[in-house]
mmCIF file of C-alpha atoms in Angstrom:
data_model
loop_
_atom_site.group_PDB
_atom_site.id
_atom_site.type_symbol
_atom_site.label_atom_id
_atom_site.label_comp_id
_atom_site.label_asym_id
_atom_site.label_seq_id
_atom_site.Cartn_x
_atom_site.Cartn_y
_atom_site.Cartn_z
ATOM 1 C CA MET T 1 -23.532 -13.382 -5.774
ATOM 2 C CA SER T 2 -25.273 -15.519 -8.380
ATOM 3 C CA MET T 3 -27.187 -12.470 -9.644
ATOM 4 C CA ILE T 4 -23.919 -10.653 -10.378
ATOM 5 C CA THR T 5 -22.708 -13.670 -12.341
ATOM 6 C CA THR T 6 -25.907 -13.857 -14.358
ATOM 7 C CA ASP T 7 -25.666 -10.129 -15.043
ATOM 8 C CA PHE T 8 -22.128 -10.126 -16.278
ATOM 9 C CA LEU T 9 -22.565 -13.239 -18.384
ATOM 10 C CA SER T 10 -25.634 -11.759 -20.076
ATOM 11 C CA ASP T 11 -23.697 -8.579 -20.867
ATOM 12 C CA ILE T 12 -20.898 -10.386 -22.728
ATOM 13 C CA ASP T 13 -22.876 -10.470 -25.969
ATOM 14 C CA ASN T 14 -23.442 -6.699 -25.794
ATOM 15 C CA ALA T 15 -19.758 -5.835 -25.428
ATOM 16 C CA VAL T 16 -18.465 -3.829 -28.385
ATOM 17 C CA ASN T 17 -15.354 -1.928 -27.287
ATOM 18 C CA ASN T 18 -12.378 -2.011 -24.898
ATOM 19 C CA LEU T 19 -14.310 -0.268 -22.142
ATOM 20 C CA ASP T 20 -17.086 -2.864 -22.242
ATOM 21 C CA PHE T 21 -14.499 -5.596 -21.656
ATOM 22 C CA TYR T 22 -12.828 -3.538 -18.932
ATOM 23 C CA ARG T 23 -16.295 -3.390 -17.307
ATOM 24 C CA LEU T 24 -16.689 -7.161 -17.588
ATOM 25 C CA TYR T 25 -13.275 -7.835 -16.055
ATOM 26 C CA LYS T 26 -14.045 -5.349 -13.297
ATOM 27 C CA VAL T 27 -17.283 -7.174 -12.458
ATOM 28 C CA MET T 28 -15.267 -10.377 -12.431
ATOM 29 C CA CYS T 29 -12.851 -8.694 -9.964
ATOM 30 C CA ARG T 30 -15.740 -7.788 -7.671
ATOM 31 C CA TYR T 31 -17.370 -11.186 -7.898
ATOM 32 C CA TYR T 32 -14.221 -13.132 -7.087
ATOM 33 C CA HIS T 33 -12.659 -10.464 -4.776
ATOM 34 C CA ILE T 34 -9.695 -9.934 -7.088
ATOM 35 C CA ASP T 35 -7.743 -6.666 -6.640
ATOM 36 C CA MET T 36 -6.405 -6.523 -10.183
ATOM 37 C CA LEU T 37 -6.953 -8.461 -13.407
ATOM 38 C CA ALA T 38 -4.624 -8.007 -16.368
ATOM 39 C CA LEU T 39 -4.994 -9.632 -19.777
ATOM 40 C CA LEU T 40 -1.466 -9.937 -21.166
ATOM 41 C CA ASP T 41 -0.296 -10.784 -24.675
ATOM 42 C CA LEU T 42 2.481 -13.401 -24.432
ATOM 43 C CA ASN T 43 3.046 -13.941 -28.148
ATOM 44 C CA THR T 44 6.411 -12.227 -28.429
ATOM 45 C CA TRP T 45 7.667 -12.872 -24.880
ATOM 46 C CA PRO T 46 10.435 -13.727 -23.908
ATOM 47 C CA ASP T 47 12.097 -12.690 -27.200
ATOM 48 C CA ASP T 48 10.702 -9.246 -26.492
ATOM 49 C CA LYS T 49 10.890 -8.483 -22.758
ATOM 50 C CA ASN T 50 7.978 -6.033 -22.982
ATOM 51 C CA ILE T 51 4.542 -7.590 -22.528
ATOM 52 C CA ASN T 52 1.541 -5.573 -23.666
ATOM 53 C CA ALA T 53 -1.547 -5.555 -21.474
ATOM 54 C CA ALA T 54 -4.706 -5.689 -23.569
ATOM 55 C CA CYS T 55 -6.764 -4.761 -20.530
ATOM 56 C CA VAL T 56 -6.072 -3.950 -16.877
ATOM 57 C CA ALA T 57 -9.011 -3.795 -14.466
ATOM 58 C CA ILE T 58 -8.417 -2.728 -10.887
ATOM 59 C CA ASP T 59 -10.867 -3.032 -8.025
ATOM 60 C CA SER T 60 -8.854 -1.874 -5.053
ATOM 61 C CA SER T 61 -8.914 1.032 -2.628
ATOM 62 C CA ASP T 62 -5.194 1.532 -3.191
ATOM 63 C CA GLY T 63 -5.815 4.009 -5.986
ATOM 64 C CA VAL T 64 -4.500 3.859 -9.528
ATOM 65 C CA PRO T 65 -1.063 2.303 -9.944
ATOM 66 C CA ALA T 66 0.811 3.856 -12.809
ATOM 67 C CA ASN T 67 2.043 2.255 -15.993
ATOM 68 C CA LEU T 68 0.706 -1.299 -16.078
ATOM 69 C CA ASN T 69 -0.034 -1.202 -19.801
ATOM 70 C CA VAL T 70 3.420 -2.448 -20.762
ATOM 71 C CA LEU T 71 5.280 -4.743 -18.376
ATOM 72 C CA THR T 72 8.957 -5.495 -18.705
ATOM 73 C CA ILE T 73 9.439 -9.111 -17.627
ATOM 74 C CA SER T 74 12.736 -11.001 -17.637
ATOM 75 C CA GLU T 75 12.823 -14.497 -19.111
ATOM 76 C CA GLU T 76 13.782 -15.883 -15.669
ATOM 77 C CA ASN T 77 10.437 -14.767 -14.225
ATOM 78 C CA MET T 78 9.081 -17.930 -12.625
ATOM 79 C CA ILE T 79 5.341 -17.378 -13.050
ATOM 80 C CA PHE T 80 5.525 -16.090 -16.616
ATOM 81 C CA SER T 81 7.872 -18.899 -17.659
ATOM 82 C CA ASP T 82 5.405 -21.422 -16.279
ATOM 83 C CA VAL T 83 2.387 -19.773 -17.873
ATOM 84 C CA LYS T 84 4.083 -19.601 -21.264
ATOM 85 C CA SER T 85 4.097 -23.399 -21.492
ATOM 86 C CA SER T 86 0.947 -24.162 -19.525
ATOM 87 C CA ILE T 87 -2.727 -24.592 -20.316
ATOM 88 C CA ILE T 88 -4.113 -24.958 -16.791
ATOM 89 C CA PRO T 89 -5.071 -22.239 -14.286
ATOM 90 C CA LYS T 90 -2.853 -22.008 -11.239
ATOM 91 C CA ILE T 91 -2.700 -20.284 -7.850
ATOM 92 C CA TRP T 92 0.638 -18.873 -6.670
ATOM 93 C CA SER T 93 1.854 -18.311 -3.121
ATOM 94 C CA LYS T 94 2.698 -14.912 -1.641
ATOM 95 C CA ASN T 95 6.421 -15.545 -1.996
ATOM 96 C CA GLU T 96 6.184 -16.726 -5.587
ATOM 97 C CA THR T 97 3.976 -13.734 -6.419
ATOM 98 C CA ALA T 98 6.277 -11.228 -4.715
ATOM 99 C CA GLN T 99 9.244 -12.497 -6.746
ATOM 100 C CA SER T 100 7.408 -12.346 -10.065
ATOM 101 C CA PHE T 101 5.292 -9.197 -9.597
ATOM 102 C CA ASP T 102 7.799 -6.825 -7.988
ATOM 103 C CA PHE T 103 6.490 -4.048 -10.297
ATOM 104 C CA TYR T 104 3.022 -4.072 -8.732
ATOM 105 C CA GLU T 105 2.484 -1.303 -6.181
ATOM 106 C CA GLY T 106 -1.029 -2.201 -5.124
ATOM 107 C CA SER T 107 -2.286 -4.086 -2.101
ATOM 108 C CA THR T 108 0.353 -5.554 0.180
ATOM 109 C CA ASP T 109 1.499 -9.148 -0.283
ATOM 110 C CA PRO T 110 -1.058 -10.391 -2.799
ATOM 111 C CA CYS T 111 -1.235 -13.899 -4.220
ATOM 112 C CA ALA T 112 -1.509 -14.431 -7.958
ATOM 113 C CA VAL T 113 -3.845 -16.574 -10.001
ATOM 114 C CA THR T 114 -3.091 -17.232 -13.673
ATOM 115 C CA PHE T 115 -5.434 -18.355 -16.455
ATOM 116 C CA PRO T 116 -3.511 -19.269 -19.638
ATOM 117 C CA ILE T 117 -5.619 -18.594 -22.747
ATOM 118 C CA HIS T 118 -5.009 -19.763 -26.292
ATOM 119 C CA SER T 119 -7.036 -18.110 -29.031
ATOM 120 C CA ALA T 120 -8.464 -19.922 -32.042
ATOM 121 C CA THR T 121 -5.746 -18.260 -34.118
ATOM 122 C CA SER T 122 -2.975 -19.751 -31.920
ATOM 123 C CA ARG T 123 -2.248 -16.501 -30.123
ATOM 124 C CA HIS T 124 -1.176 -16.935 -26.519
ATOM 125 C CA TYR T 125 -2.501 -14.739 -23.701
ATOM 126 C CA VAL T 126 -2.688 -14.972 -19.933
ATOM 127 C CA LEU T 127 -5.218 -13.444 -17.565
ATOM 128 C CA VAL T 128 -3.397 -12.631 -14.318
ATOM 129 C CA GLY T 129 -5.258 -11.852 -11.117
ATOM 130 C CA LEU T 130 -3.768 -10.477 -7.908
ATOM 131 C CA MET T 131 -5.748 -10.958 -4.707
ATOM 132 C CA GLN T 132 -5.448 -11.325 -0.948
ATOM 133 C CA GLN T 133 -4.526 -14.745 0.401
ATOM 134 C CA SER T 134 -7.749 -14.941 2.441
ATOM 135 C CA ASN T 135 -9.796 -14.511 -0.748
ATOM 136 C CA ILE T 136 -7.750 -16.789 -2.971
ATOM 137 C CA LYS T 137 -8.475 -19.732 -0.678
ATOM 138 C CA LYS T 138 -12.183 -19.337 -1.513
ATOM 139 C CA LEU T 139 -11.664 -18.893 -5.256
ATOM 140 C CA PRO T 140 -13.544 -21.484 -7.385
ATOM 141 C CA LEU T 141 -10.715 -21.893 -9.861
ATOM 142 C CA ALA T 142 -12.527 -23.877 -12.565
ATOM 143 C CA GLU T 143 -15.547 -21.548 -12.569
ATOM 144 C CA ALA T 144 -13.347 -18.431 -12.713
ATOM 145 C CA HIS T 145 -11.373 -19.987 -15.566
ATOM 146 C CA TYR T 146 -14.591 -20.714 -17.445
ATOM 147 C CA HIS T 147 -15.827 -17.118 -16.997
ATOM 148 C CA SER T 148 -12.485 -15.666 -18.060
ATOM 149 C CA SER T 149 -12.570 -17.848 -21.195
ATOM 150 C CA LEU T 150 -16.092 -16.687 -22.082
ATOM 151 C CA ILE T 151 -15.115 -13.028 -21.800
ATOM 152 C CA PHE T 152 -11.867 -13.553 -23.703
ATOM 153 C CA GLN T 153 -13.552 -15.369 -26.584
ATOM 154 C CA LYS T 154 -15.852 -12.418 -27.239
ATOM 155 C CA TYR T 155 -13.042 -9.890 -26.613
ATOM 156 C CA HIS T 156 -10.818 -11.631 -29.113
ATOM 157 C CA GLU T 157 -13.359 -11.707 -31.932
ATOM 158 C CA THR T 158 -14.743 -8.223 -31.256
ATOM 159 C CA VAL T 159 -11.719 -6.076 -30.371
ATOM 160 C CA LEU T 160 -8.397 -7.905 -30.382
ATOM 161 C CA VAL T 161 -8.625 -9.551 -33.806
ATOM 162 C CA PRO T 162 -11.710 -8.156 -35.567
ATOM 163 C CA SER T 163 -10.117 -9.127 -38.885
ATOM 164 C CA SER T 164 -11.548 -12.589 -38.251
ATOM 165 C CA LEU T 165 -14.933 -11.060 -39.080
ATOM 166 C CA PRO T 166 -15.732 -11.709 -42.732
ATOM 167 C CA THR T 167 -17.041 -8.365 -43.960
ATOM 168 C CA VAL T 168 -16.660 -4.617 -43.753
ATOM 169 C CA THR T 169 -19.635 -3.036 -41.967
ATOM 170 C CA PRO T 170 -21.657 -0.200 -43.558
ATOM 171 C CA ARG T 171 -20.113 2.336 -41.145
ATOM 172 C CA GLU T 172 -16.591 1.094 -41.899
ATOM 173 C CA LEU T 173 -17.361 1.408 -45.609
ATOM 174 C CA GLN T 174 -18.487 5.019 -45.119
ATOM 175 C CA VAL T 175 -15.246 5.847 -43.310
ATOM 176 C CA LEU T 176 -13.310 4.082 -46.063
ATOM 177 C CA LYS T 177 -15.030 6.074 -48.798
ATOM 178 C CA TRP T 178 -14.430 9.412 -47.110
ATOM 179 C CA SER T 179 -10.795 8.454 -46.461
ATOM 180 C CA ALA T 180 -10.472 7.778 -50.181
ATOM 181 C CA GLU T 181 -11.754 11.320 -50.756
ATOM 182 C CA GLY T 182 -8.805 12.576 -48.732
ATOM 183 C CA LYS T 183 -10.760 13.598 -45.637
ATOM 184 C CA THR T 184 -9.056 13.599 -42.233
ATOM 185 C CA SER T 185 -10.472 11.718 -39.238
ATOM 186 C CA GLN T 186 -11.800 14.948 -37.767
ATOM 187 C CA GLU T 187 -13.484 15.915 -41.048
ATOM 188 C CA ILE T 188 -15.038 12.454 -41.348
ATOM 189 C CA ALA T 189 -16.212 12.697 -37.718
ATOM 190 C CA VAL T 190 -18.057 15.934 -38.497
ATOM 191 C CA ILE T 191 -19.565 14.515 -41.726
ATOM 192 C CA LEU T 192 -20.810 11.320 -40.061
ATOM 193 C CA SER T 193 -21.671 12.915 -36.674
ATOM 194 C CA LEU T 194 -19.271 10.620 -34.846
ATOM 195 C CA SER T 195 -16.286 11.204 -32.588
ATOM 196 C CA GLU T 196 -12.782 11.255 -33.999
ATOM 197 C CA HIS T 197 -12.035 8.307 -31.700
ATOM 198 C CA THR T 198 -14.799 6.241 -33.310
ATOM 199 C CA VAL T 199 -13.610 7.155 -36.818
ATOM 200 C CA ASN T 200 -10.071 6.097 -35.894
ATOM 201 C CA SER T 201 -11.426 2.822 -34.472
ATOM 202 C CA TYR T 202 -13.276 2.090 -37.716
ATOM 203 C CA THR T 203 -10.145 2.938 -39.712
ATOM 204 C CA ALA T 204 -8.011 0.609 -37.580
ATOM 205 C CA ARG T 205 -10.531 -2.229 -37.998
ATOM 206 C CA VAL T 206 -10.626 -1.833 -41.781
ATOM 207 C CA GLN T 207 -6.837 -1.781 -41.898
ATOM 208 C CA GLN T 208 -6.754 -5.024 -39.909
ATOM 209 C CA LYS T 209 -9.339 -6.631 -42.160
ATOM 210 C CA LEU T 210 -7.457 -5.593 -45.289
ATOM 211 C CA GLN T 211 -4.132 -6.471 -43.623
ATOM 212 C CA VAL T 212 -2.506 -3.118 -44.310
ATOM 213 C CA ASN T 213 -0.649 -0.645 -42.103
ATOM 214 C CA ASN T 214 -1.752 2.846 -43.113
ATOM 215 C CA ARG T 215 -4.514 4.848 -44.770
ATOM 216 C CA ALA T 216 -2.894 5.028 -48.198
ATOM 217 C CA GLN T 217 -2.487 1.249 -48.287
ATOM 218 C CA MET T 218 -6.036 0.865 -46.981
ATOM 219 C CA VAL T 219 -7.514 2.933 -49.807
ATOM 220 C CA ALA T 220 -5.387 1.161 -52.430
ATOM 221 C CA ALA T 221 -6.366 -2.283 -51.076
ATOM 222 C CA ALA T 222 -10.043 -1.287 -50.979
ATOM 223 C CA ILE T 223 -9.932 -0.239 -54.633
ATOM 224 C CA ARG T 224 -8.100 -3.424 -55.645
ATOM 225 C CA THR T 225 -10.615 -5.643 -53.852
ATOM 226 C CA GLY T 226 -13.576 -3.729 -55.246
ATOM 227 C CA LEU T 227 -14.806 -2.417 -51.887
ATOM 228 C CA ILE T 228 -14.759 1.099 -53.335
ATOM 229 C CA GLN T 229 -14.345 2.448 -56.862
ATOM 230 C CA MET I 1 -0.950 4.367 -18.963
ATOM 231 C CA ASN I 2 0.768 7.705 -18.755
ATOM 232 C CA THR I 3 2.734 8.336 -15.568
ATOM 233 C CA GLN I 4 2.874 12.099 -16.182
ATOM 234 C CA ALA I 5 0.037 14.277 -14.941
ATOM 235 C CA THR I 6 -2.444 15.079 -17.675
ATOM 236 C CA LYS I 7 -5.335 17.520 -17.723
ATOM 237 C CA ILE I 8 -8.669 17.336 -19.475
ATOM 238 C CA LYS I 9 -11.850 19.398 -19.505
ATOM 239 C CA LEU I 10 -14.834 17.155 -18.851
ATOM 240 C CA LEU I 11 -18.430 18.242 -19.486
ATOM 241 C CA PHE I 12 -20.917 16.324 -17.340
ATOM 242 C CA VAL I 13 -24.596 16.633 -18.314
ATOM 243 C CA ASP I 14 -27.186 15.437 -15.799
ATOM 244 C CA ASP I 15 -30.514 16.784 -14.573
ATOM 245 C CA ASP I 16 -29.864 15.564 -11.012
ATOM 246 C CA PRO I 17 -27.672 17.953 -8.929
ATOM 247 C CA THR I 18 -26.794 15.076 -6.592
ATOM 248 C CA GLU I 19 -24.938 13.408 -9.449
ATOM 249 C CA PHE I 20 -22.839 16.581 -9.843
ATOM 250 C CA ASP I 21 -21.667 16.270 -6.238
ATOM 251 C CA ILE I 22 -20.815 12.607 -6.724
ATOM 252 C CA MET I 23 -18.884 13.350 -9.913
ATOM 253 C CA LYS I 24 -16.993 16.231 -8.292
ATOM 254 C CA ARG I 25 -15.894 13.902 -5.503
ATOM 255 C CA LEU I 26 -14.742 11.280 -7.989
ATOM 256 C CA CYS I 27 -12.801 13.753 -10.089
ATOM 257 C CA ARG I 28 -10.881 15.539 -7.363
ATOM 258 C CA ASP I 29 -7.446 14.566 -6.082
ATOM 259 C CA MET I 30 -6.761 11.998 -8.787
ATOM 260 C CA ASP I 31 -3.130 11.003 -9.134
ATOM 261 C CA HIS I 32 -1.759 11.427 -12.675
ATOM 262 C CA GLN I 33 -4.937 13.148 -13.869
ATOM 263 C CA LYS I 34 -6.286 16.696 -13.469
ATOM 264 C CA ILE I 35 -9.933 17.066 -14.395
ATOM 265 C CA ASP I 36 -11.542 20.437 -15.050
ATOM 266 C CA LEU I 37 -15.200 19.528 -14.528
ATOM 267 C CA VAL I 38 -18.013 21.522 -16.139
ATOM 268 C CA CYS I 39 -21.555 20.518 -15.084
ATOM 269 C CA ARG I 40 -24.746 21.337 -16.966
ATOM 270 C CA HIS I 41 -28.373 20.285 -16.476
ATOM 271 C CA SER I 42 -29.569 19.936 -20.067
ATOM 272 C CA VAL I 43 -28.417 19.223 -23.602
ATOM 273 C CA GLU I 44 -29.292 22.796 -24.575
ATOM 274 C CA GLU I 45 -26.978 24.171 -21.863
ATOM 275 C CA ALA I 46 -24.309 21.670 -22.940
ATOM 276 C CA CYS I 47 -24.582 22.879 -26.545
ATOM 277 C CA GLU I 48 -23.966 26.432 -25.333
ATOM 278 C CA VAL I 49 -20.823 25.279 -23.521
ATOM 279 C CA LEU I 50 -19.572 23.567 -26.683
ATOM 280 C CA GLY I 51 -19.844 26.918 -28.476
ATOM 281 C CA GLU I 52 -17.813 28.675 -25.796
ATOM 282 C CA GLN I 53 -15.202 26.201 -24.494
ATOM 283 C CA ASP I 54 -12.910 23.447 -25.736
ATOM 284 C CA ILE I 55 -14.264 20.247 -24.191
ATOM 285 C CA ASP I 56 -12.152 17.061 -24.245
ATOM 286 C CA MET I 57 -14.895 14.624 -23.282
ATOM 287 C CA ILE I 58 -18.624 14.578 -22.459
ATOM 288 C CA LEU I 59 -20.371 12.299 -19.968
ATOM 289 C CA LEU I 60 -24.094 12.430 -20.730
ATOM 290 C CA ASP I 61 -26.893 11.121 -18.558
ATOM 291 C CA ASN I 62 -29.000 8.787 -20.666
ATOM 292 C CA GLN I 63 -32.414 9.984 -19.621
ATOM 293 C CA LEU I 64 -32.483 13.738 -19.160
ATOM 294 C CA MET I 65 -35.736 15.387 -18.233
ATOM 295 C CA MET I 66 -36.429 16.999 -21.599
ATOM 296 C CA ASP I 67 -34.960 14.296 -23.810
ATOM 297 C CA ASP I 68 -35.969 10.691 -24.333
ATOM 298 C CA ASP I 69 -32.523 9.088 -24.225
ATOM 299 C CA PHE I 70 -29.089 9.244 -25.840
ATOM 300 C CA ARG I 71 -30.562 8.467 -29.251
ATOM 301 C CA SER I 72 -32.079 11.941 -29.368
ATOM 302 C CA SER I 73 -29.621 13.885 -27.188
ATOM 303 C CA THR I 74 -26.274 12.764 -28.687
ATOM 304 C CA PRO I 75 -27.073 13.964 -32.245
ATOM 305 C CA LYS I 76 -27.806 17.444 -30.818
ATOM 306 C CA LEU I 77 -24.301 17.576 -29.357
ATOM 307 C CA ARG I 78 -22.763 16.258 -32.566
ATOM 308 C CA ALA I 79 -24.680 18.944 -34.492
ATOM 309 C CA GLN I 80 -22.368 21.448 -32.772
ATOM 310 C CA HIS I 81 -19.517 19.819 -34.742
ATOM 311 C CA TYR I 82 -18.124 18.361 -31.532
ATOM 312 C CA THR I 83 -15.838 15.444 -32.455
ATOM 313 C CA GLY I 84 -14.575 14.463 -29.006
ATOM 314 C CA PRO I 85 -15.757 11.359 -27.159
ATOM 315 C CA ILE I 86 -19.252 11.161 -25.670
ATOM 316 C CA GLY I 87 -19.988 8.598 -22.974
ATOM 317 C CA ILE I 88 -23.509 7.687 -21.927
ATOM 318 C CA VAL I 89 -24.037 7.315 -18.181
ATOM 319 C CA SER I 90 -27.052 5.311 -17.098
ATOM 320 C CA SER I 91 -28.377 3.339 -14.168
ATOM 321 C CA ASN I 92 -29.103 0.546 -16.650
ATOM 322 C CA VAL I 93 -26.599 0.103 -19.467
ATOM 323 C CA ARG I 94 -27.737 -3.405 -20.348
ATOM 324 C CA THR I 95 -30.696 -2.330 -22.461
ATOM 325 C CA ASP I 96 -30.427 -3.728 -25.972
ATOM 326 C CA TYR I 97 -30.379 -0.352 -27.730
ATOM 327 C CA PHE I 98 -26.977 0.391 -26.216
ATOM 328 C CA GLN I 99 -25.489 -1.970 -28.797
ATOM 329 C CA ASP I 100 -26.178 0.701 -31.439
ATOM 330 C CA ILE I 101 -24.433 3.384 -29.418
ATOM 331 C CA GLU I 102 -21.920 4.305 -32.117
ATOM 332 C CA GLU I 103 -24.680 4.729 -34.701
ATOM 333 C CA TYR I 104 -26.016 7.663 -32.697
ATOM 334 C CA GLY I 105 -22.615 9.317 -32.309
ATOM 335 C CA ALA I 106 -21.795 8.140 -28.789
ATOM 336 C CA ASP I 107 -18.574 6.295 -27.953
ATOM 337 C CA PHE I 108 -19.267 4.262 -24.866
ATOM 338 C CA ARG I 109 -21.730 3.389 -22.106
ATOM 339 C CA ILE I 110 -21.027 3.220 -18.401
ATOM 340 C CA GLY I 111 -23.241 2.399 -15.429
ATOM 341 C CA LYS I 112 -23.617 5.000 -12.688
ATOM 342 C CA ASP I 113 -22.668 2.360 -10.129
ATOM 343 C CA GLU I 114 -19.586 1.445 -12.180
ATOM 344 C CA LEU I 115 -18.054 4.930 -12.059
ATOM 345 C CA ASP I 116 -15.120 5.063 -9.665
ATOM 346 C CA ARG I 117 -11.742 6.786 -9.934
ATOM 347 C CA GLN I 118 -10.039 3.844 -11.574
ATOM 348 C CA THR I 119 -12.758 3.590 -14.204
ATOM 349 C CA ILE I 120 -12.701 7.331 -14.903
ATOM 350 C CA PHE I 121 -8.932 7.122 -15.261
ATOM 351 C CA TYR I 122 -9.329 4.192 -17.657
ATOM 352 C CA ILE I 123 -11.967 6.033 -19.716
ATOM 353 C CA ILE I 124 -9.812 9.152 -20.043
ATOM 354 C CA ASN I 125 -6.814 7.095 -21.146
ATOM 355 C CA GLU I 126 -8.904 5.152 -23.634
ATOM 356 C CA PHE I 127 -10.955 7.931 -25.187
ATOM 357 C CA ALA I 128 -9.722 11.421 -24.385
ATOM 358 C CA PRO I 129 -6.719 13.265 -25.718
ATOM 359 C CA LYS I 130 -3.850 13.441 -23.255
ATOM 360 C CA ASN I 131 -2.655 16.940 -22.415
ATOM 361 C CA VAL I 132 0.420 16.728 -20.219
ATOM 362 C CA VAL I 133 0.339 19.479 -17.584
#
């Protein structure tokens, strides 16, 4: 058990994309016997009833439940209302979980564990775990909270809000320059021997860093700031 | 996640036939996802496939018999003007050079022991185009 922990902690620094963090959360599922872990963005809830899941990792033999990427949660939801104003991890009973997670079609009668997370930029997330009652009794809550915080910290600075990074990387600059030449993502992918997905990821990161919403604005902002001529 | 059934063509490159059997088992009977699996033993064979078929995603064994690792094999696939996602499958994905994966044209790394149906489903949703059946 301790070897798995050491392994997944040492891999946090190497995580660079969504899948790497999915892998980390999945290892965390296996280590703590959690059926499902979901990292949810609570910033606009309950004004907006839809909560976006940044990452959902499932380690269950029940198969793949559909559509957990966006959850529609009413403002009366007991667990989410509590988490919204809380900073401490908490374990929830079967009954409380059943009332608040009626959308989950996975293992029967799970209990929930919640880890509220506040980012350095005052964004509010929660890591929700669903697990069997027999396993939740053995869960070392403080240790699991610490591990979830370590993963989140890296996830936040690497993927969720990369604009907190100070500079544009050489690869991002290449994508920026070719975008300014009017090339499409597919054309840039061929030129740089990358996938279209990677090119789109670089484009999205640059747009976040320059705080713009589309390619035209990105190119204009890059020229204004002297990134490209 | 998409609740409608989607279909993708997946090219799996590995020099070990046992891995083909394992992958076929993982890919069959998936809810919400149809996978047309094409298996090849070498990068050269994979390049031929890329010239003949539209491939949505490639899973590439890191250490193929004739190639050192993904740093030499991925550029050969990209040289075919393939712009879809390439994932590197390895028994050890924690080696430091995996941090430079995007520099060599690959998109992601995944451990052989980490591949299960849920993870494949996640990877397809994250990286591959979604073609509703």
